[in-house]
mmCIF file of C-alpha atoms and ligand atoms in Angstrom:
data_model
loop_
_atom_site.group_PDB
_atom_site.id
_atom_site.type_symbol
_atom_site.label_atom_id
_atom_site.label_comp_id
_atom_site.label_asym_id
_atom_site.label_seq_id
_atom_site.Cartn_x
_atom_site.Cartn_y
_atom_site.Cartn_z
ATOM 1 C CA UNK A 1 21.422 10.941 9.961
ATOM 2 C CA UNK A 2 18.643 8.656 11.303
ATOM 3 C CA UNK A 3 18.242 5.468 9.282
ATOM 4 C CA UNK A 4 14.963 3.827 8.289
ATOM 5 C CA UNK A 5 14.114 1.143 5.737
ATOM 6 C CA UNK A 6 11.479 -1.194 4.337
ATOM 7 C CA UNK A 7 12.153 -4.930 4.300
ATOM 8 C CA UNK A 8 10.376 -7.361 2.001
ATOM 9 C CA UNK A 9 10.753 -9.923 -0.760
ATOM 10 C CA UNK A 10 10.318 -8.815 -3.495
ATOM 11 C CA UNK A 11 11.113 -5.167 -2.754
ATOM 12 C CA UNK A 12 12.151 -3.674 -6.093
ATOM 13 C CA UNK A 13 8.770 -2.125 -6.853
ATOM 14 C CA UNK A 14 8.154 -0.700 -3.370
ATOM 15 C CA UNK A 15 7.145 2.952 -3.427
ATOM 16 C CA UNK A 16 7.973 3.393 0.270
ATOM 17 C CA UNK A 17 11.475 4.886 -0.271
ATOM 18 C CA UNK A 18 10.121 7.558 -2.639
ATOM 19 C CA UNK A 19 7.249 8.348 -0.256
ATOM 20 C CA UNK A 20 9.385 8.608 2.890
ATOM 21 C CA UNK A 21 12.114 10.628 1.191
ATOM 22 C CA UNK A 22 9.445 13.069 0.062
ATOM 23 C CA UNK A 23 7.950 13.206 3.591
ATOM 24 C CA UNK A 24 11.436 13.869 5.030
ATOM 25 C CA UNK A 25 12.049 16.628 2.513
ATOM 26 C CA UNK A 26 8.661 18.295 3.028
ATOM 27 C CA UNK A 27 8.885 18.189 6.829
ATOM 28 C CA UNK A 28 12.588 18.960 7.056
ATOM 29 C CA UNK A 29 13.719 15.726 8.716
ATOM 30 C CA UNK A 30 17.331 14.568 8.541
ATOM 31 C CA UNK A 31 16.825 10.878 7.775
ATOM 32 C CA UNK A 32 17.526 8.223 5.174
ATOM 33 C CA UNK A 33 15.168 5.483 3.979
ATOM 34 C CA UNK A 34 16.328 2.392 2.078
ATOM 35 C CA UNK A 35 14.676 -0.659 0.518
ATOM 36 C CA UNK A 36 16.209 -3.906 1.767
ATOM 37 C CA UNK A 37 15.644 -7.206 -0.018
ATOM 38 C CA UNK A 38 15.605 -9.926 2.633
ATOM 39 C CA UNK A 39 16.052 -13.635 2.045
ATOM 40 C CA UNK A 40 12.864 -15.595 2.883
ATOM 41 C CA UNK A 41 14.613 -17.373 5.767
ATOM 42 C CA UNK A 42 16.727 -14.440 6.947
ATOM 43 C CA UNK A 43 14.205 -11.956 8.318
ATOM 44 C CA UNK A 44 14.961 -12.107 12.068
ATOM 45 C CA UNK A 45 18.673 -11.858 11.393
ATOM 46 C CA UNK A 46 18.237 -8.892 9.034
ATOM 47 C CA UNK A 47 16.132 -7.016 11.614
ATOM 48 C CA UNK A 48 18.658 -7.634 14.399
ATOM 49 C CA UNK A 49 21.486 -6.465 12.169
ATOM 50 C CA UNK A 50 19.633 -3.330 11.053
ATOM 51 C CA UNK A 51 18.989 -2.142 14.608
ATOM 52 C CA UNK A 52 22.439 -3.221 15.853
ATOM 53 C CA UNK A 53 23.906 -0.937 13.213
ATOM 54 C CA UNK A 54 21.940 2.057 14.475
ATOM 55 C CA UNK A 55 18.688 1.797 12.482
ATOM 56 C CA UNK A 56 15.710 3.655 14.047
ATOM 57 C CA UNK A 57 12.664 2.102 12.433
ATOM 58 C CA UNK A 58 11.440 -0.350 9.806
ATOM 59 C CA UNK A 59 8.495 -0.899 7.554
ATOM 60 C CA UNK A 60 7.728 -4.545 6.895
ATOM 61 C CA UNK A 61 6.005 -5.804 3.786
ATOM 62 C CA UNK A 62 5.157 -9.111 2.089
ATOM 63 C CA UNK A 63 5.937 -11.830 3.174
ATOM 64 C CA UNK A 64 7.247 -10.821 6.614
ATOM 65 C CA UNK A 65 4.335 -9.057 8.386
ATOM 66 C CA UNK A 66 3.458 -12.130 10.464
ATOM 67 C CA UNK A 67 7.072 -12.809 11.379
ATOM 68 C CA UNK A 68 7.469 -9.182 12.443
ATOM 69 C CA UNK A 69 4.408 -9.639 14.661
ATOM 70 C CA UNK A 70 6.160 -12.526 16.404
ATOM 71 C CA UNK A 71 9.430 -10.689 16.687
ATOM 72 C CA UNK A 72 8.215 -7.439 18.298
ATOM 73 C CA UNK A 73 8.836 -7.057 22.068
ATOM 74 C CA UNK A 74 5.532 -5.215 22.479
ATOM 75 C CA UNK A 75 2.515 -4.612 20.239
ATOM 76 C CA UNK A 76 -0.021 -1.834 19.756
ATOM 77 C CA UNK A 77 -3.685 -2.816 20.152
ATOM 78 C CA UNK A 78 -4.305 -2.380 16.450
ATOM 79 C CA UNK A 79 -1.317 -4.606 15.555
ATOM 80 C CA UNK A 80 -2.639 -7.187 18.012
ATOM 81 C CA UNK A 81 -6.044 -7.066 16.294
ATOM 82 C CA UNK A 82 -4.534 -7.136 12.809
ATOM 83 C CA UNK A 83 -2.326 -10.115 13.703
ATOM 84 C CA UNK A 84 0.393 -8.474 11.623
ATOM 85 C CA UNK A 85 3.033 -5.763 11.952
ATOM 86 C CA UNK A 86 4.011 -3.357 9.172
ATOM 87 C CA UNK A 87 5.985 -0.906 11.358
ATOM 88 C CA UNK A 88 8.768 -1.536 13.874
ATOM 89 C CA UNK A 89 9.813 1.286 16.184
ATOM 90 C CA UNK A 90 12.988 1.264 18.272
ATOM 91 C CA UNK A 91 12.104 2.290 21.835
ATOM 92 C CA UNK A 92 14.501 4.230 24.079
ATOM 93 C CA UNK A 93 15.213 1.098 26.133
ATOM 94 C CA UNK A 94 16.251 -0.806 23.008
ATOM 95 C CA UNK A 95 13.099 -2.916 22.719
ATOM 96 C CA UNK A 96 11.080 -3.087 19.479
ATOM 97 C CA UNK A 97 7.451 -1.982 19.336
ATOM 98 C CA UNK A 98 5.293 -3.444 16.564
ATOM 99 C CA UNK A 99 2.423 -1.460 15.069
ATOM 100 C CA UNK A 100 0.098 -1.757 12.096
ATOM 101 C CA UNK A 101 -0.774 1.407 10.179
ATOM 102 C CA UNK A 102 -2.656 -0.145 7.227
ATOM 103 C CA UNK A 103 -6.151 0.232 8.667
ATOM 104 C CA UNK A 104 -5.787 3.797 9.822
ATOM 105 C CA UNK A 105 -4.195 4.519 6.429
ATOM 106 C CA UNK A 106 -7.316 3.372 4.601
ATOM 107 C CA UNK A 107 -9.648 5.202 6.974
ATOM 108 C CA UNK A 108 -7.728 8.489 6.621
ATOM 109 C CA UNK A 109 -7.708 8.121 2.845
ATOM 110 C CA UNK A 110 -11.491 7.620 2.851
ATOM 111 C CA UNK A 111 -12.330 10.385 5.330
ATOM 112 C CA UNK A 112 -9.637 13.027 4.673
ATOM 113 C CA UNK A 113 -8.822 12.596 0.992
ATOM 114 C CA UNK A 114 -12.207 11.501 -0.375
ATOM 115 C CA UNK A 115 -14.520 13.202 2.125
ATOM 116 C CA UNK A 116 -16.128 9.807 2.743
ATOM 117 C CA UNK A 117 -18.199 8.803 5.761
ATOM 118 C CA UNK A 118 -18.400 5.291 7.162
ATOM 119 C CA UNK A 119 -20.511 6.150 10.216
ATOM 120 C CA UNK A 120 -24.055 4.715 9.884
ATOM 121 C CA UNK A 121 -23.245 3.292 6.443
ATOM 122 C CA UNK A 122 -23.681 -0.293 5.245
ATOM 123 C CA UNK A 123 -20.274 -1.626 4.298
ATOM 124 C CA UNK A 124 -19.483 -4.701 2.198
ATOM 125 C CA UNK A 125 -15.936 -5.915 2.701
ATOM 126 C CA UNK A 126 -14.756 -8.362 0.031
ATOM 127 C CA UNK A 127 -12.053 -10.864 1.050
ATOM 128 C CA UNK A 128 -10.860 -12.340 4.326
ATOM 129 C CA UNK A 129 -7.061 -12.345 4.082
ATOM 130 C CA UNK A 130 -4.457 -10.198 5.789
ATOM 131 C CA UNK A 131 -5.537 -6.997 4.041
ATOM 132 C CA UNK A 132 -9.094 -7.248 5.360
ATOM 133 C CA UNK A 133 -8.037 -8.325 8.854
ATOM 134 C CA UNK A 134 -5.751 -5.285 8.978
ATOM 135 C CA UNK A 135 -8.517 -2.746 8.353
ATOM 136 C CA UNK A 136 -11.368 -4.248 10.383
ATOM 137 C CA UNK A 137 -10.674 -2.601 13.758
ATOM 138 C CA UNK A 138 -10.239 0.989 12.451
ATOM 139 C CA UNK A 139 -13.261 0.493 10.164
ATOM 140 C CA UNK A 140 -15.513 -0.691 13.002
ATOM 141 C CA UNK A 141 -14.326 2.197 15.177
ATOM 142 C CA UNK A 142 -16.136 4.557 12.759
ATOM 143 C CA UNK A 143 -19.455 2.948 13.759
ATOM 144 C CA UNK A 144 -20.804 1.735 10.426
ATOM 145 C CA UNK A 145 -24.476 0.595 10.458
ATOM 146 C CA UNK A 146 -23.168 -2.861 9.519
ATOM 147 C CA UNK A 147 -20.164 -4.642 8.060
ATOM 148 C CA UNK A 148 -20.666 -7.690 5.857
ATOM 149 C CA UNK A 149 -17.610 -9.766 4.995
ATOM 150 C CA UNK A 150 -17.929 -11.867 1.853
ATOM 151 C CA UNK A 151 -15.256 -14.359 0.860
ATOM 152 C CA UNK A 152 -14.793 -17.264 -1.553
ATOM 153 C CA UNK A 153 -13.809 -19.401 1.463
ATOM 154 C CA UNK A 154 -16.676 -18.408 3.746
ATOM 155 C CA UNK A 155 -15.096 -20.088 6.801
ATOM 156 C CA UNK A 156 -12.303 -17.494 6.788
ATOM 157 C CA UNK A 157 -14.849 -14.666 6.723
ATOM 158 C CA UNK A 158 -16.687 -16.302 9.644
ATOM 159 C CA UNK A 159 -13.503 -16.484 11.726
ATOM 160 C CA UNK A 160 -12.975 -12.738 11.210
ATOM 161 C CA UNK A 161 -16.613 -11.900 11.996
ATOM 162 C CA UNK A 162 -16.338 -13.876 15.251
ATOM 163 C CA UNK A 163 -13.028 -12.279 16.240
ATOM 164 C CA UNK A 164 -14.238 -8.714 15.657
ATOM 165 C CA UNK A 165 -17.867 -9.009 16.791
ATOM 166 C CA UNK A 166 -17.111 -7.186 20.056
ATOM 167 C CA UNK A 167 -16.326 -4.036 18.050
ATOM 168 C CA UNK A 168 -19.589 -3.691 16.106
ATOM 169 C CA UNK A 169 -22.257 -5.272 13.889
ATOM 170 C CA UNK A 170 -20.445 -7.687 11.620
ATOM 171 C CA UNK A 171 -21.534 -10.758 9.655
ATOM 172 C CA UNK A 172 -19.961 -13.229 7.239
ATOM 173 C CA UNK A 173 -21.629 -14.535 4.066
ATOM 174 C CA UNK A 174 -20.771 -16.465 0.915
ATOM 175 C CA UNK A 175 -20.962 -14.859 -2.545
ATOM 176 C CA UNK A 176 -23.992 -17.029 -3.307
ATOM 177 C CA UNK A 177 -25.887 -15.652 -0.307
ATOM 178 C CA UNK A 178 -25.316 -11.995 -1.149
ATOM 179 C CA UNK A 179 -28.281 -10.239 -2.693
ATOM 180 C CA UNK A 180 -30.743 -7.457 -2.130
ATOM 181 C CA UNK A 181 -30.086 -3.774 -1.615
ATOM 182 C CA UNK A 182 -26.962 -1.997 -2.812
ATOM 183 C CA UNK A 183 -24.353 -1.180 -0.184
ATOM 184 C CA UNK A 184 -23.133 2.339 0.674
ATOM 185 C CA UNK A 185 -19.543 1.157 0.450
ATOM 186 C CA UNK A 186 -18.035 -1.867 -1.316
ATOM 187 C CA UNK A 187 -14.402 -2.304 -0.308
ATOM 188 C CA UNK A 188 -12.287 -4.829 -2.197
ATOM 189 C CA UNK A 189 -9.600 -6.431 -0.049
ATOM 190 C CA UNK A 190 -9.019 -9.456 -2.289
ATOM 191 C CA UNK A 191 -5.994 -9.936 -4.486
ATOM 192 C CA UNK A 192 -8.265 -10.793 -7.461
ATOM 193 C CA UNK A 193 -7.343 -7.589 -9.335
ATOM 194 C CA UNK A 194 -3.723 -8.786 -9.484
ATOM 195 C CA UNK A 195 -4.810 -11.586 -11.809
ATOM 196 C CA UNK A 196 -7.130 -9.287 -13.744
ATOM 197 C CA UNK A 197 -10.151 -10.884 -12.074
ATOM 198 C CA UNK A 198 -13.193 -9.522 -10.262
ATOM 199 C CA UNK A 199 -14.644 -11.360 -7.234
ATOM 200 C CA UNK A 200 -17.973 -13.031 -8.144
ATOM 201 C CA UNK A 201 -20.194 -10.313 -6.662
ATOM 202 C CA UNK A 202 -23.851 -10.014 -7.694
ATOM 203 C CA UNK A 203 -24.423 -6.737 -9.579
ATOM 204 C CA UNK A 204 -27.151 -5.803 -7.082
ATOM 205 C CA UNK A 205 -24.523 -4.759 -4.490
ATOM 206 C CA UNK A 206 -23.667 -1.715 -6.640
ATOM 207 C CA UNK A 207 -26.192 1.129 -6.851
ATOM 208 C CA UNK A 208 -26.008 4.706 -8.074
ATOM 209 C CA UNK A 209 -24.944 5.934 -4.612
ATOM 210 C CA UNK A 210 -22.418 3.136 -3.924
ATOM 211 C CA UNK A 211 -18.841 4.215 -3.322
ATOM 212 C CA UNK A 212 -16.211 1.606 -4.168
ATOM 213 C CA UNK A 213 -12.718 1.262 -2.784
ATOM 214 C CA UNK A 214 -10.054 -1.137 -4.046
ATOM 215 C CA UNK A 215 -7.185 -1.585 -1.585
ATOM 216 C CA UNK A 216 -5.032 -2.449 -4.624
ATOM 217 C CA UNK A 217 -3.752 0.158 -7.025
ATOM 218 C CA UNK A 218 -2.287 0.034 -10.501
ATOM 219 C CA UNK A 219 -1.330 2.460 -13.236
ATOM 220 C CA UNK A 220 -4.524 1.632 -15.134
ATOM 221 C CA UNK A 221 -7.816 1.454 -13.250
ATOM 222 C CA UNK A 222 -8.075 -1.840 -11.302
ATOM 223 C CA UNK A 223 -10.362 -4.504 -12.744
ATOM 224 C CA UNK A 224 -12.633 -4.210 -9.697
ATOM 225 C CA UNK A 225 -13.029 -0.454 -10.172
ATOM 226 C CA UNK A 226 -13.619 -0.878 -13.913
ATOM 227 C CA UNK A 227 -16.377 -3.363 -13.103
ATOM 228 C CA UNK A 228 -17.923 -0.994 -10.531
ATOM 229 C CA UNK A 229 -17.739 1.893 -13.004
ATOM 230 C CA UNK A 230 -19.564 -0.090 -15.675
ATOM 231 C CA UNK A 231 -22.341 -0.761 -13.148
ATOM 232 C CA UNK A 232 -22.716 2.956 -12.405
ATOM 233 C CA UNK A 233 -21.114 3.217 -8.951
ATOM 234 C CA UNK A 234 -21.015 6.800 -7.658
ATOM 235 C CA UNK A 235 -17.281 6.833 -6.883
ATOM 236 C CA UNK A 236 -14.274 4.544 -7.284
ATOM 237 C CA UNK A 237 -11.026 4.916 -5.397
ATOM 238 C CA UNK A 238 -7.868 2.824 -5.498
ATOM 239 C CA UNK A 239 -5.319 2.055 -2.783
ATOM 240 C CA UNK A 240 -2.682 4.643 -3.682
ATOM 241 C CA UNK A 241 -3.954 7.054 -1.032
ATOM 242 C CA UNK A 242 -4.020 4.214 1.508
ATOM 243 C CA UNK A 243 -0.390 3.427 0.691
ATOM 244 C CA UNK A 244 0.677 7.019 1.308
ATOM 245 C CA UNK A 245 -1.461 7.421 4.440
ATOM 246 C CA UNK A 246 -0.170 4.206 6.064
ATOM 247 C CA UNK A 247 3.355 5.453 5.348
ATOM 248 C CA UNK A 248 2.491 8.810 6.925
ATOM 249 C CA UNK A 249 1.298 7.107 10.099
ATOM 250 C CA UNK A 250 4.559 5.102 10.303
ATOM 251 C CA UNK A 251 6.485 8.343 9.787
ATOM 252 C CA UNK A 252 4.478 9.979 12.588
ATOM 253 C CA UNK A 253 5.242 7.082 14.950
ATOM 254 C CA UNK A 254 8.984 7.393 14.241
ATOM 255 C CA UNK A 255 9.392 11.167 13.987
ATOM 256 C CA UNK A 256 6.567 12.502 16.165
ATOM 257 C CA UNK A 257 5.017 14.622 13.424
ATOM 258 C CA UNK A 258 2.517 14.045 10.639
ATOM 259 C CA UNK A 259 3.942 14.673 7.168
ATOM 260 C CA UNK A 260 1.821 16.317 4.440
ATOM 261 C CA UNK A 261 0.295 13.626 2.225
ATOM 262 C CA UNK A 262 -1.795 15.318 -0.494
ATOM 263 C CA UNK A 263 1.228 16.546 -2.423
ATOM 264 C CA UNK A 264 2.876 13.115 -2.270
ATOM 265 C CA UNK A 265 -0.285 11.355 -3.500
ATOM 266 C CA UNK A 266 -0.545 13.851 -6.368
ATOM 267 C CA UNK A 267 3.069 13.409 -7.428
ATOM 268 C CA UNK A 268 2.805 9.607 -7.325
ATOM 269 C CA UNK A 269 -0.349 9.763 -9.460
ATOM 270 C CA UNK A 270 1.404 11.997 -11.925
ATOM 271 C CA UNK A 271 4.443 9.765 -12.122
ATOM 272 C CA UNK A 272 2.611 6.418 -11.952
HETATM 273 P P1 ATR B 1 -3.727 -10.537 1.611
HETATM 274 O O1 ATR B 1 -2.814 -10.690 2.775
HETATM 275 O O2 ATR B 1 -3.246 -9.585 0.548
HETATM 276 O O3 ATR B 1 -5.128 -10.229 2.010
HETATM 277 P P2 ATR B 1 -4.315 -13.330 1.297
HETATM 278 O O4 ATR B 1 -4.268 -13.519 2.758
HETATM 279 O O5 ATR B 1 -3.680 -14.334 0.392
HETATM 280 O O6 ATR B 1 -3.681 -11.947 0.856
HETATM 281 O O7 ATR B 1 -5.852 -13.150 0.893
HETATM 282 C C1 ATR B 1 -6.255 -12.987 -0.434
HETATM 283 C C2 ATR B 1 -7.778 -12.762 -0.455
HETATM 284 O O8 ATR B 1 -8.201 -12.590 -1.810
HETATM 285 C C3 ATR B 1 -8.581 -13.928 0.084
HETATM 286 O O9 ATR B 1 -9.747 -13.413 0.684
HETATM 287 C C4 ATR B 1 -8.920 -14.713 -1.195
HETATM 288 O O10 ATR B 1 -10.048 -15.541 -1.079
HETATM 289 P P3 ATR B 1 -9.912 -17.012 -0.385
HETATM 290 O O11 ATR B 1 -9.731 -16.767 1.083
HETATM 291 O O12 ATR B 1 -11.192 -17.695 -0.665
HETATM 292 O O13 ATR B 1 -8.714 -17.662 -1.026
HETATM 293 C C5 ATR B 1 -9.183 -13.571 -2.132
HETATM 294 N N1 ATR B 1 -9.064 -13.868 -3.570
HETATM 295 C C6 ATR B 1 -7.930 -14.013 -4.293
HETATM 296 N N2 ATR B 1 -8.199 -14.191 -5.592
HETATM 297 C C7 ATR B 1 -9.556 -14.159 -5.714
HETATM 298 C C8 ATR B 1 -10.473 -14.270 -6.813
HETATM 299 N N3 ATR B 1 -10.033 -14.458 -8.057
HETATM 300 N N4 ATR B 1 -11.796 -14.163 -6.545
HETATM 301 C C9 ATR B 1 -12.236 -13.966 -5.281
HETATM 302 N N5 ATR B 1 -11.436 -13.848 -4.217
HETATM 303 C C10 ATR B 1 -10.109 -13.938 -4.416
#
């Protein structure tokens, strides 16, 4: 049986094992998928050991995505752009290829699961950490009319805008400088919801046609989506679909086939 796993710290609450076991079942793949808790200083060693013992592929989560980036023997373009690796693939010559499936996961969730369009739309991206960096390249590939990055620490948003400006129209602003017309999409990539907070966005960014997306998810609606709902946003989505779609892309890279995702999203929602 082919062995796969997710490594992180903490790892107890990871939904990846449930998702990949369901993918394997639905697409008839003979594979196992474990969750491995890795000591903060023991990541490289744990990866080496996993593959030495016959492992075929890994997902990498907090706090090891940057270390995985450094450890991979080769990188996909999107991992290079993201500056982080969430998927390691064992190549036939024994080398490790690093990829990042987070961005394509969000884009597939928006376009396939929510029938959303980014092309020619004005997009406001909130935050400038790893989550936002990870989705910028796939987002810009859809040719939005513009992407505005807003962040508490505006310098971090500016660095991202500079690094991705070759891919499309992108600008960085502070919360204080945001005003004017509502955006078509407001995508929250901050961790503010974790602390029950909402980024200090002016209410004018939300209009009756605005669709909101929180990369976070929780059993109850996220604080960002609650806020958007109170302001009358047209749609609110959370990151559960993104989680399943990024997993599906990892699965595709390892197994060479795309697993069905809708059923898995539905069962996770039901059991959440
Ligand atoms: P991740 O890798 O999940 O993106 P990160 O790199 O720590 O995590 O980034 C967290 C993001 O959430 C940052 O953009 C952070 O803003 P700063 O760069 O100014 O720190 C943002 N963030 C966290 N809590 C926030 C809050 N309460 N209000 C607004 N932004 C917040």
